[in-house]
Each structure stands twice: as C-alpha cells, then as structure tokens.
XYZ file of C-alpha atoms in Angstrom:
654
model
C -96.140 185.528 121.685
C -97.090 189.043 120.700
C -100.528 190.330 121.429
C -103.170 190.991 118.800
C -102.695 194.730 119.247
C -99.213 194.438 117.759
C -100.507 193.234 114.406
C -100.857 195.843 111.650
C -104.340 195.849 110.194
C -105.769 197.601 107.158
C -107.290 200.250 109.411
C -104.079 201.458 111.018
C -101.727 201.548 108.007
C -100.425 205.129 107.646
C -102.222 207.182 104.997
C -98.984 207.848 103.124
C -98.391 204.124 102.675
C -101.953 203.524 101.534
C -101.618 206.255 98.900
C -98.337 204.813 97.643
C -99.793 201.319 97.474
C -102.923 202.356 95.609
C -100.908 204.379 93.092
C -99.603 201.090 91.714
C -103.111 199.751 91.128
C -103.641 200.209 87.404
C -107.263 199.359 86.651
C -110.143 201.451 88.023
C -112.125 198.298 88.804
C -109.303 197.132 91.095
C -109.318 200.482 92.868
C -113.044 200.093 93.356
C -112.492 196.712 94.986
C -109.839 198.214 97.269
C -112.318 200.862 98.370
C -114.465 198.123 99.944
C -111.758 197.221 102.480
C -112.474 199.938 105.027
C -113.368 203.616 105.210
C -109.737 204.774 105.133
C -108.960 202.714 102.060
C -112.204 203.837 100.482
C -111.248 207.481 100.954
C -107.861 207.127 99.273
C -109.215 204.887 96.504
C -111.956 207.385 95.702
C -109.422 210.185 95.702
C -107.511 208.402 92.955
C -110.647 207.477 91.017
C -111.846 211.079 91.019
C -108.402 212.579 90.384
C -109.028 212.603 86.634
C -112.541 211.397 85.768
C -112.842 209.591 82.443
C -116.043 209.740 80.406
C -116.181 206.889 77.916
C -119.782 207.658 76.955
C -122.189 210.602 77.317
C -124.229 208.533 79.766
C -121.209 208.484 82.111
C -121.049 212.253 81.880
C -124.719 212.660 82.750
C -124.381 210.328 85.752
C -121.340 212.285 86.872
C -123.273 215.560 86.691
C -126.171 214.049 88.641
C -123.780 213.076 91.427
C -122.337 216.587 91.628
C -125.837 218.068 91.829
C -126.593 216.188 95.083
C -123.823 217.045 97.587
C -125.928 215.886 100.531
C -125.618 212.273 99.400
C -121.833 212.379 99.277
C -119.829 210.186 101.619
C -116.634 212.051 100.687
C -115.852 215.567 99.343
C -115.689 214.457 95.713
C -115.168 217.938 94.262
C -111.977 218.284 96.298
C -110.665 215.068 94.770
C -110.936 216.379 91.204
C -107.601 217.712 89.945
C -107.945 217.406 86.183
C -110.953 217.637 83.895
C -110.878 216.668 80.207
C -114.203 217.051 78.383
C -112.838 216.977 74.821
C -114.456 213.623 74.075
C -117.892 215.112 74.811
C -117.390 218.117 72.556
C -120.620 220.038 71.887
C -122.598 218.067 74.482
C -121.075 220.095 77.334
C -123.258 223.055 78.322
C -122.704 226.138 80.464
C -125.011 224.788 83.182
C -123.017 221.583 83.510
C -119.719 223.458 83.652
C -120.998 225.460 86.631
C -120.944 222.263 88.712
C -117.131 222.426 88.863
C -116.904 225.827 90.557
C -116.462 224.147 93.966
C -113.442 222.126 92.825
C -110.946 223.965 95.016
C -107.948 221.810 93.982
C -108.442 221.927 90.213
C -105.151 222.049 88.277
C -105.947 221.433 84.605
C -109.028 222.059 82.481
C -109.227 220.768 78.895
C -112.273 221.850 76.879
C -111.057 221.349 73.305
C -113.915 221.578 70.809
C -116.626 222.304 73.407
C -118.069 224.904 71.058
C -121.392 225.178 72.898
C -119.720 226.924 75.822
C -119.863 230.688 76.236
C -118.536 233.286 78.644
C -121.337 232.446 81.065
C -120.161 228.894 81.699
C -116.477 229.800 81.944
C -117.159 232.714 84.286
C -119.227 230.411 86.479
C -116.428 227.845 86.562
C -113.974 230.459 87.835
C -116.487 232.183 90.098
C -115.418 230.646 93.438
C -112.084 228.968 94.181
C -111.611 226.777 91.106
C -108.902 229.030 89.683
C -106.767 229.218 92.803
C -104.521 226.271 91.864
C -105.251 226.213 88.136
C -102.061 225.918 86.059
C -103.324 224.973 82.587
C -106.402 225.731 80.473
C -107.067 224.495 76.955
C -109.954 226.377 75.321
C -109.164 225.475 71.707
C -111.925 225.927 69.134
C -114.351 227.651 71.529
C -115.232 230.547 69.267
C -117.779 232.148 71.607
C -115.361 233.332 74.288
C -114.426 237.006 74.585
C -112.123 239.272 76.553
C -114.471 238.912 79.529
C -113.324 235.326 80.034
C -109.649 236.167 79.457
C -109.738 238.967 82.030
C -111.480 236.645 84.502
C -108.708 234.089 84.009
C -106.109 236.794 84.599
C -107.763 237.888 87.863
C -108.511 234.454 89.357
C -105.649 232.224 88.143
C -102.403 233.676 89.533
C -100.499 230.400 89.012
C -101.497 229.906 85.376
C -98.657 228.510 83.276
C -100.356 227.384 80.077
C -103.225 228.771 77.980
C -104.367 227.498 74.600
C -106.776 229.674 72.613
C -105.979 228.215 69.185
C -108.779 228.271 66.661
C -109.166 225.841 63.771
C -108.302 227.623 60.542
C -111.031 225.741 58.659
C -113.848 226.958 60.880
C -116.302 229.270 59.215
C -116.970 231.015 62.522
C -113.771 232.811 63.402
C -112.883 233.878 66.934
C -113.106 237.661 67.025
C -114.033 238.150 70.690
C -110.477 237.832 72.024
C -108.612 241.107 71.460
C -105.415 242.792 72.584
C -107.142 244.088 75.729
C -107.632 240.605 77.146
C -104.132 239.337 76.281
C -102.410 242.460 77.628
C -104.302 242.067 80.921
C -103.365 238.390 81.043
C -99.683 239.125 80.415
C -99.609 241.714 83.189
C -101.140 239.484 85.878
C -99.995 235.964 84.953
C -96.251 236.502 84.943
C -95.510 232.802 85.470
C -96.930 231.985 82.046
C -94.821 229.384 80.239
C -96.892 228.404 77.208
C -99.492 230.305 75.202
C -101.098 229.582 71.831
C -103.118 232.251 70.046
C -103.036 231.213 66.398
C -106.041 232.109 64.233
C -107.357 234.655 66.742
C -108.128 237.238 64.080
C -108.440 240.320 66.308
C -104.935 240.200 67.794
C -102.096 242.492 66.738
C -98.466 243.095 67.644
C -99.556 244.682 70.921
C -100.379 241.271 72.392
C -97.026 239.761 71.417
C -95.139 242.781 72.761
C -96.956 242.567 76.111
C -96.171 238.859 76.439
C -92.506 239.425 75.603
C -92.156 242.224 78.156
C -94.102 240.757 81.095
C -93.589 236.978 80.723
C -89.835 236.456 80.336
C -90.037 232.735 81.192
C -92.149 231.763 78.189
C -91.117 228.427 76.685
C -93.684 228.271 73.891
C -95.452 231.028 72.008
C -97.704 230.859 68.969
C -99.263 234.145 67.944
C -99.426 236.526 64.967
C -96.504 238.962 64.800
C -94.756 241.343 62.434
C -91.099 242.337 62.245
C -91.248 244.725 65.214
C -92.788 242.239 67.639
C -90.526 239.442 66.440
C -87.430 241.526 67.136
C -88.639 242.120 70.706
C -89.324 238.405 71.195
C -85.841 237.481 69.998
C -84.386 240.048 72.384
C -86.283 239.188 75.575
C -87.451 235.573 75.519
C -84.240 233.647 76.016
C -85.813 230.399 77.239
C -87.943 229.641 74.174
C -88.259 225.958 73.303
C -91.119 226.118 70.770
C -91.758 229.088 68.502
C -94.519 228.886 65.906
C -95.113 231.636 63.345
C -97.560 229.826 61.072
C -99.662 232.847 60.105
C -96.944 235.472 59.895
C -96.653 235.834 56.151
C -95.422 239.437 56.325
C -92.220 238.943 58.304
C -88.962 239.673 56.486
C -85.241 239.267 57.066
C -85.312 242.432 59.181
C -87.044 240.560 62.002
C -84.036 238.269 62.396
C -81.389 240.987 62.742
C -81.202 240.600 66.562
C -79.778 237.150 65.946
C -76.790 238.558 64.076
C -75.085 240.083 67.132
C -75.498 243.601 65.738
C -76.801 246.199 68.171
C -80.176 247.685 67.415
C -82.487 250.256 68.970
C -85.730 249.593 70.760
C -87.720 252.693 71.719
C -90.061 251.277 74.314
C -89.420 253.990 76.961
C -88.203 257.561 76.867
C -84.664 256.217 77.134
C -83.186 254.268 74.222
C -82.274 250.689 74.995
C -79.580 248.639 73.293
C -79.435 244.871 73.278
C -76.857 242.627 71.648
C -76.623 238.912 71.010
C -72.919 238.331 70.628
C -72.410 234.607 71.156
C -73.425 231.541 69.230
C -76.263 229.504 70.688
C -78.216 232.383 72.195
C -81.345 230.215 71.782
C -79.615 227.011 72.760
C -82.876 225.560 74.136
C -84.960 226.197 71.004
C -86.133 222.850 69.633
C -89.142 223.641 67.422
C -89.348 226.532 64.947
C -92.275 226.884 62.555
C -91.992 229.538 59.824
C -94.750 228.247 57.555
C -95.776 230.650 54.799
C -93.049 233.199 55.570
C -92.824 234.157 51.918
C -90.332 236.999 52.288
C -87.547 235.463 54.345
C -84.424 234.396 52.475
C -81.398 232.203 53.025
C -79.867 234.931 55.200
C -82.599 234.494 57.808
C -81.970 230.760 57.844
C -78.274 231.400 58.432
C -79.004 233.657 61.415
C -81.497 231.199 62.902
C -79.081 228.265 62.702
C -76.314 230.463 64.114
C -78.422 231.385 67.157
C -80.225 228.046 67.659
C -77.816 225.232 66.754
C -79.896 222.465 68.364
C -83.195 222.795 66.532
C -84.913 219.431 66.269
C -88.040 220.302 64.282
C -87.786 222.939 61.538
C -90.816 223.845 59.415
C -90.216 225.983 56.315
C -93.244 225.044 54.226
C -94.086 227.603 51.536
C -90.949 229.654 52.204
C -90.484 230.077 48.484
C -87.330 232.210 48.663
C -85.318 229.432 50.297
C -82.716 227.940 47.962
C -79.891 225.417 48.099
C -77.801 227.848 50.151
C -80.451 227.895 52.870
C -80.453 224.102 53.043
C -76.655 224.195 53.292
C -77.017 226.259 56.470
C -79.567 223.761 57.784
C -76.969 221.036 57.316
C -75.032 222.559 60.234
C -77.714 221.220 62.584
C -76.256 217.783 61.962
C -77.454 215.034 64.273
C -79.806 217.386 66.159
C -82.252 217.665 63.243
C -85.047 215.067 63.293
C -87.977 216.685 61.451
C -87.677 218.924 58.407
C -90.503 220.371 56.316
C -89.521 221.952 52.995
C -92.792 221.645 51.106
C -93.356 224.107 48.235
C -89.739 225.312 48.306
C -89.532 225.355 44.530
C -85.871 226.397 44.248
C -84.330 223.318 45.848
C -82.279 220.933 43.713
C -80.634 217.542 44.117
C -77.390 219.180 45.223
C -78.740 220.495 48.524
C -80.840 217.422 49.339
C -77.865 215.135 48.769
C -75.765 217.254 51.110
C -78.582 217.256 53.661
C -78.727 213.452 53.667
C -74.994 213.248 54.310
C -74.963 215.846 57.098
C -78.197 215.234 59.049
C -78.175 211.478 59.399
C -80.829 211.313 62.134
C -83.701 212.750 60.111
C -86.915 210.876 60.821
C -89.434 212.954 58.880
C -88.837 214.835 55.648
C -91.418 216.689 53.579
C -90.372 217.736 50.066
C -93.846 218.185 48.588
C -93.918 220.110 45.299
C -90.146 220.543 45.110
C -90.484 220.096 41.388
C -86.760 220.270 40.531
C -85.868 217.158 42.501
C -85.106 213.932 40.661
C -84.330 210.325 41.511
C -80.866 211.380 42.691
C -82.359 213.009 45.793
C -84.253 209.870 46.734
C -81.119 207.779 46.244
C -79.359 209.995 48.796
C -82.284 210.010 51.236
C -82.483 206.225 51.084
C -79.274 206.092 53.129
C -80.913 207.737 56.168
C -81.023 204.926 58.746
C -83.903 206.328 60.843
C -86.210 207.690 58.172
C -89.838 206.998 59.118
C -91.788 209.363 56.889
C -90.991 210.865 53.524
C -93.171 213.199 51.481
C -92.617 213.483 47.727
C -96.033 214.798 46.701
C -95.974 216.466 43.256
C -92.313 215.651 42.647
C -93.076 214.915 39.004
C -89.575 213.716 38.091
C -89.708 210.766 40.484
C -89.832 207.381 38.737
C -89.680 203.710 39.662
C -85.920 204.000 39.980
C -86.355 206.234 43.045
C -88.744 203.787 44.683
C -86.360 200.920 43.996
C -83.621 202.921 45.727
C -85.689 202.805 48.910
C -85.886 199.022 48.629
C -82.130 198.531 48.435
C -81.281 199.867 51.897
C -81.831 197.269 54.658
C -82.086 199.893 57.403
C -85.073 201.583 55.824
C -86.966 198.302 55.866
C -87.145 198.443 59.656
C -87.993 202.142 59.929
C -90.103 203.449 57.019
C -93.750 203.884 58.068
C -95.358 206.569 55.885
C -94.697 207.420 52.228
C -96.469 210.183 50.311
C -96.220 209.853 46.521
C -99.367 211.581 45.280
C -99.129 213.128 41.795
C -95.907 211.236 41.018
C -97.430 210.252 37.701
C -94.489 208.167 36.434
C -94.796 205.437 39.063
C -96.042 201.936 38.283
C -97.698 199.312 40.419
C -94.643 197.052 40.255
C -92.377 199.516 42.079
C -95.022 200.067 44.741
C -95.354 196.302 45.160
C -91.626 196.015 45.760
C -91.784 198.874 48.262
C -94.620 197.238 50.197
C -92.840 193.895 50.305
C -89.567 195.445 51.426
C -90.980 197.688 54.197
C -93.148 195.598 56.536
C -93.798 198.531 58.892
C -95.297 200.716 56.177
C -98.795 201.710 57.343
C -99.621 204.782 55.246
C -99.246 205.227 51.504
C -100.697 208.102 49.483
C -100.956 207.668 45.700
C -103.591 210.238 44.788
C -103.721 210.945 41.042
C -101.096 208.306 40.213
C -102.531 206.873 36.955
C -101.431 203.302 37.704
C -103.592 203.256 40.843
C -106.796 204.764 39.497
C -108.056 201.277 38.681
C -111.219 200.189 40.531
C -109.597 196.995 41.823
C -106.915 199.071 43.574
C -109.215 201.803 44.820
C -111.368 199.391 46.783
C -108.566 199.274 49.379
C -108.275 203.050 49.756
C -109.570 205.204 52.567
C -112.929 206.887 52.192
C -112.456 210.302 50.522
C -113.331 213.352 52.640
C -116.897 214.525 52.190
C -115.694 218.039 51.416
C -114.038 216.833 48.194
C -115.704 217.401 44.846
C -116.685 214.347 42.747
C -113.573 214.778 40.600
C -111.351 214.976 43.667
C -112.968 211.897 45.144
C -112.361 209.955 41.927
C -108.586 210.519 42.026
C -108.258 210.219 45.802
C -106.067 207.213 46.592
C -104.724 206.963 50.141
C -104.101 203.658 51.898
C -103.797 203.331 55.669
C -103.532 200.490 58.153
C -105.410 197.448 56.915
C -105.764 199.003 53.464
C -101.981 198.907 53.034
C -101.836 195.225 53.982
C -104.714 194.342 51.669
C -103.145 196.248 48.779
C -99.847 194.452 49.330
C -101.521 191.034 49.332
C -103.524 191.868 46.217
C -100.490 193.129 44.284
C -98.557 189.975 45.143
C -101.551 187.901 44.125
C -102.198 189.406 40.703
C -98.631 190.017 39.582
C -98.047 186.665 37.750
C -101.452 186.498 36.048
C -101.534 190.141 35.120
C -98.041 189.927 33.655
C -98.920 186.939 31.514
C -102.130 188.613 30.412
C -100.273 191.690 29.305
C -97.740 189.596 27.417
C -100.411 187.615 25.609
C -101.933 190.770 24.143
C -98.620 192.144 22.945
C -98.294 192.702 19.201
C -94.495 192.750 18.986
C -91.467 191.192 20.611
C -90.182 194.595 21.730
C -92.174 194.690 24.940
C -91.026 191.164 25.818
C -87.385 192.183 25.650
C -87.853 195.190 27.935
C -87.359 193.163 31.149
C -84.322 190.972 30.354
C -83.205 190.532 33.952
C -86.555 189.848 35.607
C -89.811 189.146 33.855
C -88.180 187.776 30.691
C -86.902 184.815 32.687
C -90.496 183.986 33.592
C -91.441 183.911 29.910
C -88.452 181.993 28.488
C -87.817 179.730 31.494
C -84.547 177.947 32.145
C -84.467 176.481 28.650
C -83.823 179.837 27.038
C -80.480 180.221 28.769
C -79.521 176.540 28.599
C -76.136 176.146 26.828
C -77.477 173.029 25.084
C -79.814 175.214 23.122
C -77.058 177.649 22.113
C -79.412 180.516 22.827
C -81.539 179.541 19.837
C -84.802 178.797 21.631
C -87.317 181.089 19.942
C -89.311 183.474 22.083
C -92.896 182.229 22.563
C -95.285 183.838 20.142
C -98.344 185.799 21.303
C -100.594 183.010 19.979
C -98.967 180.231 22.003
C -98.867 182.448 25.094
C -102.532 183.303 24.743
C -103.429 179.590 24.578
C -101.385 178.911 27.672
C -102.844 181.889 29.578
C -106.397 180.879 28.705
C -106.063 177.552 30.530
C -104.028 179.154 33.289
C -106.583 181.862 34.051
C -109.446 179.365 33.982
C -107.656 177.298 36.617
C -107.082 180.389 38.742
C -110.773 181.233 38.730
C -111.521 177.969 40.545
C -109.221 178.779 43.474
C -110.736 180.134 46.704
C -110.313 183.717 47.923
C -108.234 182.995 50.997
C -105.250 185.243 50.239
C -102.409 183.217 51.710
C -103.715 179.876 50.441
C -104.500 181.337 47.060
C -101.009 182.771 46.674
C -99.418 179.397 47.447
C -101.696 177.559 45.027
C -101.108 180.238 42.443
C -97.345 179.785 42.581
C -97.627 175.996 42.341
C -100.041 176.184 39.425
C -97.866 178.701 37.646
C -94.805 176.439 37.924
C -96.737 173.450 36.589
C -97.963 175.445 33.612
C -94.458 176.721 32.928
C -92.961 173.221 32.969
C -95.650 171.795 30.689
C -95.306 174.665 28.252
C -91.535 174.368 27.965
C -91.619 170.583 27.578
C -93.891 170.969 24.572
C -91.885 173.895 23.275
C -88.532 172.072 23.549
C -89.994 168.957 21.847
C -90.951 171.077 18.833
C -87.621 172.878 18.850
C -85.624 169.629 18.641
C -87.076 168.945 15.200
C -86.076 172.349 13.867
C -82.743 172.773 15.662
C -80.601 171.872 12.646
C -82.464 174.276 10.374
C -82.121 177.059 12.896
C -78.384 176.487 13.272
C -77.871 176.586 9.490
C -79.858 179.785 9.225
C -77.843 181.360 12.021
C -74.547 180.392 10.332
C -75.662 182.015 7.084
C -76.721 185.151 8.925
C -73.405 185.344 10.739
C -71.488 185.047 7.452
C -73.481 187.903 5.982
C -73.234 190.045 9.103
C -70.445 188.880 11.461
C -71.409 191.366 14.214
C -75.088 190.476 14.264
C -76.613 189.162 17.490
C -78.728 186.006 16.924
C -81.187 187.149 19.589
C -83.797 189.804 18.888
C -82.395 193.305 19.267
C -85.635 195.209 19.218
C -85.923 197.421 22.285
C -89.017 198.697 23.990
C -89.984 202.188 22.890
C -89.121 204.899 25.422
C -91.881 205.967 27.784
C -93.727 208.996 26.533
C -93.266 212.074 28.741
C -96.252 213.347 30.668
C -97.534 216.521 29.053
C -99.080 219.277 31.135
C -100.711 222.515 30.091
C -102.702 223.325 26.933
C -101.147 220.474 24.911
C -102.053 217.749 27.403
C -104.711 215.166 26.737
C -107.966 215.550 28.600
C -107.474 212.447 30.723
C -103.994 213.544 31.831
C -104.684 217.168 32.618
C -108.014 216.472 34.290
C -107.666 218.762 37.316
C -104.107 217.691 38.044
C -103.703 220.083 40.949
C -107.207 219.926 42.390
C -106.451 217.582 45.267
C -103.878 219.045 47.644
C -102.431 216.035 49.428
C -100.383 218.266 51.701
C -103.024 217.989 54.432
C -102.258 214.262 54.674
C -98.633 214.846 55.565
C -99.279 215.146 59.269
C-alpha cells in the first residue's frame, strides 16, 4: 500500500495545471468558491477574477476603487492581475482621480474608455505615468473630447508595443475634438511602428500630414480611418499593402485621381529629393481588403469602382452611400465580387435602375445586407430579383417610391427568405398597404425589425401603439409619422393584423357604395364574401352578390359578438375564426333559400340578355377604379406632402 505522501493533494498540484483547470470554470461565483480551497488555488482564482474586472453597477466600481486605495490590506498583488479594463458602462462617472489608481498595473494590455467624457489629459497622463504602458497594446478613447496632443505624445513615448488606437469622435456631438492635431499623430506614427489599427474620424484638426506619416512609418497597418485627400490616398494605396479595413467616411473631396495607383500605371511621388516610382501591375494587389467605406465620396465615378474591384477582388463589405455619380456600370463592376460580397450599401445612388440590381442579384448570391435607400428609379422588378437571394437578412428600401404590394408579395413567395429575413426598411414607401405587410410578417417568422415611417396605411393610432418610442430629438411632426417596430412590437403588430383582418374587411365591404370594390379581389377576399355557393355549379353562377344592406346587417351582429370575446390574442383569434365561419354559413343558408324562389326568373332574364348580347358575361364586369398616383410637389394635397422628407430613416439602417 502506498504511503500518504504519494497522494496528490490540492496543495501540491502544479500551478500550470491549476491555471488550466480554473480556466474552464465559467461563473465568477464558482471561481470564488475555488479560491477557498487553499492559498495556491486562491491566488490563481483571484488572478482570473481580476483579469478583466466587470462593473455591473456604479457601486461595484466604487468598491473596486476603495480596494485599490488600500494596498496594505491586500493578500495578493491585485494590480498585477489586471490585464484589461473596460469602463464604458460607467461613462461620465469615471474621474481623473479614479483613473490614477491604475498606474501601478504593470501588466495592463487593453484599456477601453469609450464615452468617459469627464476624463482629461490629467487622468490619462497619470494612468501612463509609471509602468502601465509597458505592455499596453490597445487603447480605445472614443468620444473623449477633452484630450489633446499631450496625451497622444505620452502614449507614443510610453507604449512601444501599441497596436490599436481609437480616437473616433461622435459626429453628432456639439463639442468637437480639436485638441488632437497633426503633431500628436506624427509623433505617434514615428514611435509606434507596430501599429495595426487606428481610427481618427471626426477629429477636426487633422490634415493629410497625419495620414502621410502613418502610411510611411506604419507599413503593417490593417485598419485605418482618417480624413484624407487625393494625395494622401495615393500614398496609402502605394505603401499599405496589408489593409483589411479602409474607411473614408468623411472624405467628400476625393476624386478618381486618388485611385490611379490601382490601375497599374506608374506615377511620381516626390517625398524626397529623388523621385520615386511605384507600380501595381497585378490583379489582387489588395487581396486582403475586406471592408471599404467610401460614404459621401461625391466625386468618384464608375471608373474608380472598376479600379477598386480590380485591385481588391475579395471585398466583403462595400459602402457607397451618397456616391451620387455611381451608375449601373459601377454596379456591373461590383458584380465581379461574386460570392465574396456579403454587405452592400448603395443608399442615395440616384442613378441606379432595375437593370443593374437584377444583375447584382444573379451575380452576388451571398448578399446578406443590402441598402438601396432613396434609389428612386427602382421598381418592383428589383425586389423580385432580390427575393431570390437565399441568405438575405436585411434589406433597405427607404424612399423607393415605386415599390408597391407586388414587391412585398415577391418576398413572401421565396421559401428561403422565410428562414433568413430579419430586418426590412420600407419607410416612405407610400403605396404599401397593411395587407401586404401582414403577409410579410406571417411569412417571415424571424423578422424582428420593420420600419414603416410615413407609410399612410400605418399612421393609424391602433397600429402606432406597437411602435418604438420616437427619438426625443425629433420635432412633433416627425414624431407623428415615426413608425418603427422592433422585437416585441413586431410580434404584437403581427398578431393584431391577423386579428383584425376579417372584421375590418367585412366592415369596409359593408360601407361600400358600389359593386366595383367587391370585384377587385376575385381570387382572395371575394371568396370570403360569396362563399362556396357562389361558385357552385348548381347555381350556374347566378347567385347575386350580397348587397351592402344585407352585409351591414350581418356585420352588425358579427361585430357585437366579437366585442364580447376576451383579449387573449391566441384564444381570441381561434374564437374569431369559428364565429366568422358560423356567421358565413348562416348567411348563405338564408341567402340560398331566398335565391331558390327567384332562380327561374333569373334564368329567364339571363337567357334574354344573352340573346340580345351573345358575348355578355352574366357576372358583374365593373372593375375597381385604378389607384390614384401619389402627387408630390406644389400640386400635392396638404396631408400627403406634409413634410414628406423630414424624417430621415437612414439612421435606422444600422
């Protein structure tokens, strides 16, 4: 029998094994229980618990700060355990004094301070004052408008291993970031040569000098987002061969000239006394480029798109919003991306027609997201083509005024879309009706976002009670037409539309003044009105269409019975269907009993009519009047033109 000393106890398990074991413990409370085993286990459990502290509530943050302020009470070196800090959830509650407590975290790797707008240079300088920047690889300082070049230069001097820096500023902020200038970015580029990702959008004081410095000193950049002009963009295309994400959202002045390096034609770059020539001769020079954002590049044309696709044939996400010079030819070049293209934004590209969109749907069959907002020339034909995309999750058709119910029905005829479509944007598509939207909701069970702002059919109060709350920044008029459904609102709208459809249809029919509107839906709703007896061969098609008076009497009793049913949606829908069938059967029994007495007279009258007019159809031939076109401009009615373009639903596309 082996001695007790041969048994492995919790105390003498190697540290490497303990770390591996505890890494598989998911819940923090379980790690806390493991820390009670022995001192060794407690050390490794605490190391994991403090690796990335989580602050669910401000009170947790204050307790955390109190612990850091009393190092004498520590059992373990907690500051050395901290590798990542994310204070975004605390936002403005983080102060400079509290940030100073992290300056002894000598193993810190990532710092995320998004939206901590109360911070200034003082707090950030204190954080980097000792050894906190030695191992730092990533800093996210988004929306901190108070920082200046002093902080950027400090980062450059104390963070030699920095790989990612985010200084993006929210474009909606009234306080713009003007403290970060070319001086700070040039210093950063010179000393942090391992930089891989940098975002500088909406930093108003930056010029081409910053982009040129980054292109020359940081050749391994994977992602760059900064303001540039043609000159800087040419240098970037020449030097940064490993780009994966390139965002030019605020570069409205770039032209086709900036893309000439992609053509394979030699060009001059006078950066030193000697003239330097570079050439991109082969296809796929930017073979790793996956995301390209050219939003608001008003002056680029189809030629630039051709060069981009030629150089980067594997782009996955292409954003061309507000590139108003792009036409069908540009989209034809995009079609060469084929199966690589997943996300395409073509909002406000006014020159696009059905021809290019149809070709796009045939060529790029893996598109998941497509934005065609305000492409006013598109018609139902484009939607018919897009409905064949098997992986389409989001489609934006905001302000596509030619879209009608036929386009929505096209989406409901493709079985693959039913399992994929999640978000549909149809705001300002004024020709849509509630019936087509009901069919869309019933066909696509995964649909969780639907925007119908300024669609007249959905401005009714009973529909708007399911919408999201309008943004506070909207004017009263904008709030009145705001109609966006998300999550539970989509489900409630679907249930309500299914619930009211029979009663609302009968109510509309009972108030009709002519038989023309009853003959408008021969294949669907007309069967509900006439019932099986209307098409029964025994009746020879002579059963007269119910008059408005008889229908009104029937609907009166029907609606009174509905009012007594409870509000449970599923139960009410079942009872509603049963009640509707009973009312239909009773109505047609009485109707057929009356018709039997007058059948002979009707047949004689029909024979006389046929002798006088052999080609006449015994059934009513009156057709529903065509829908009146929507009029915009000076001739429009007040209720139609009421601030038609006030609400820009484009912000909801993301």
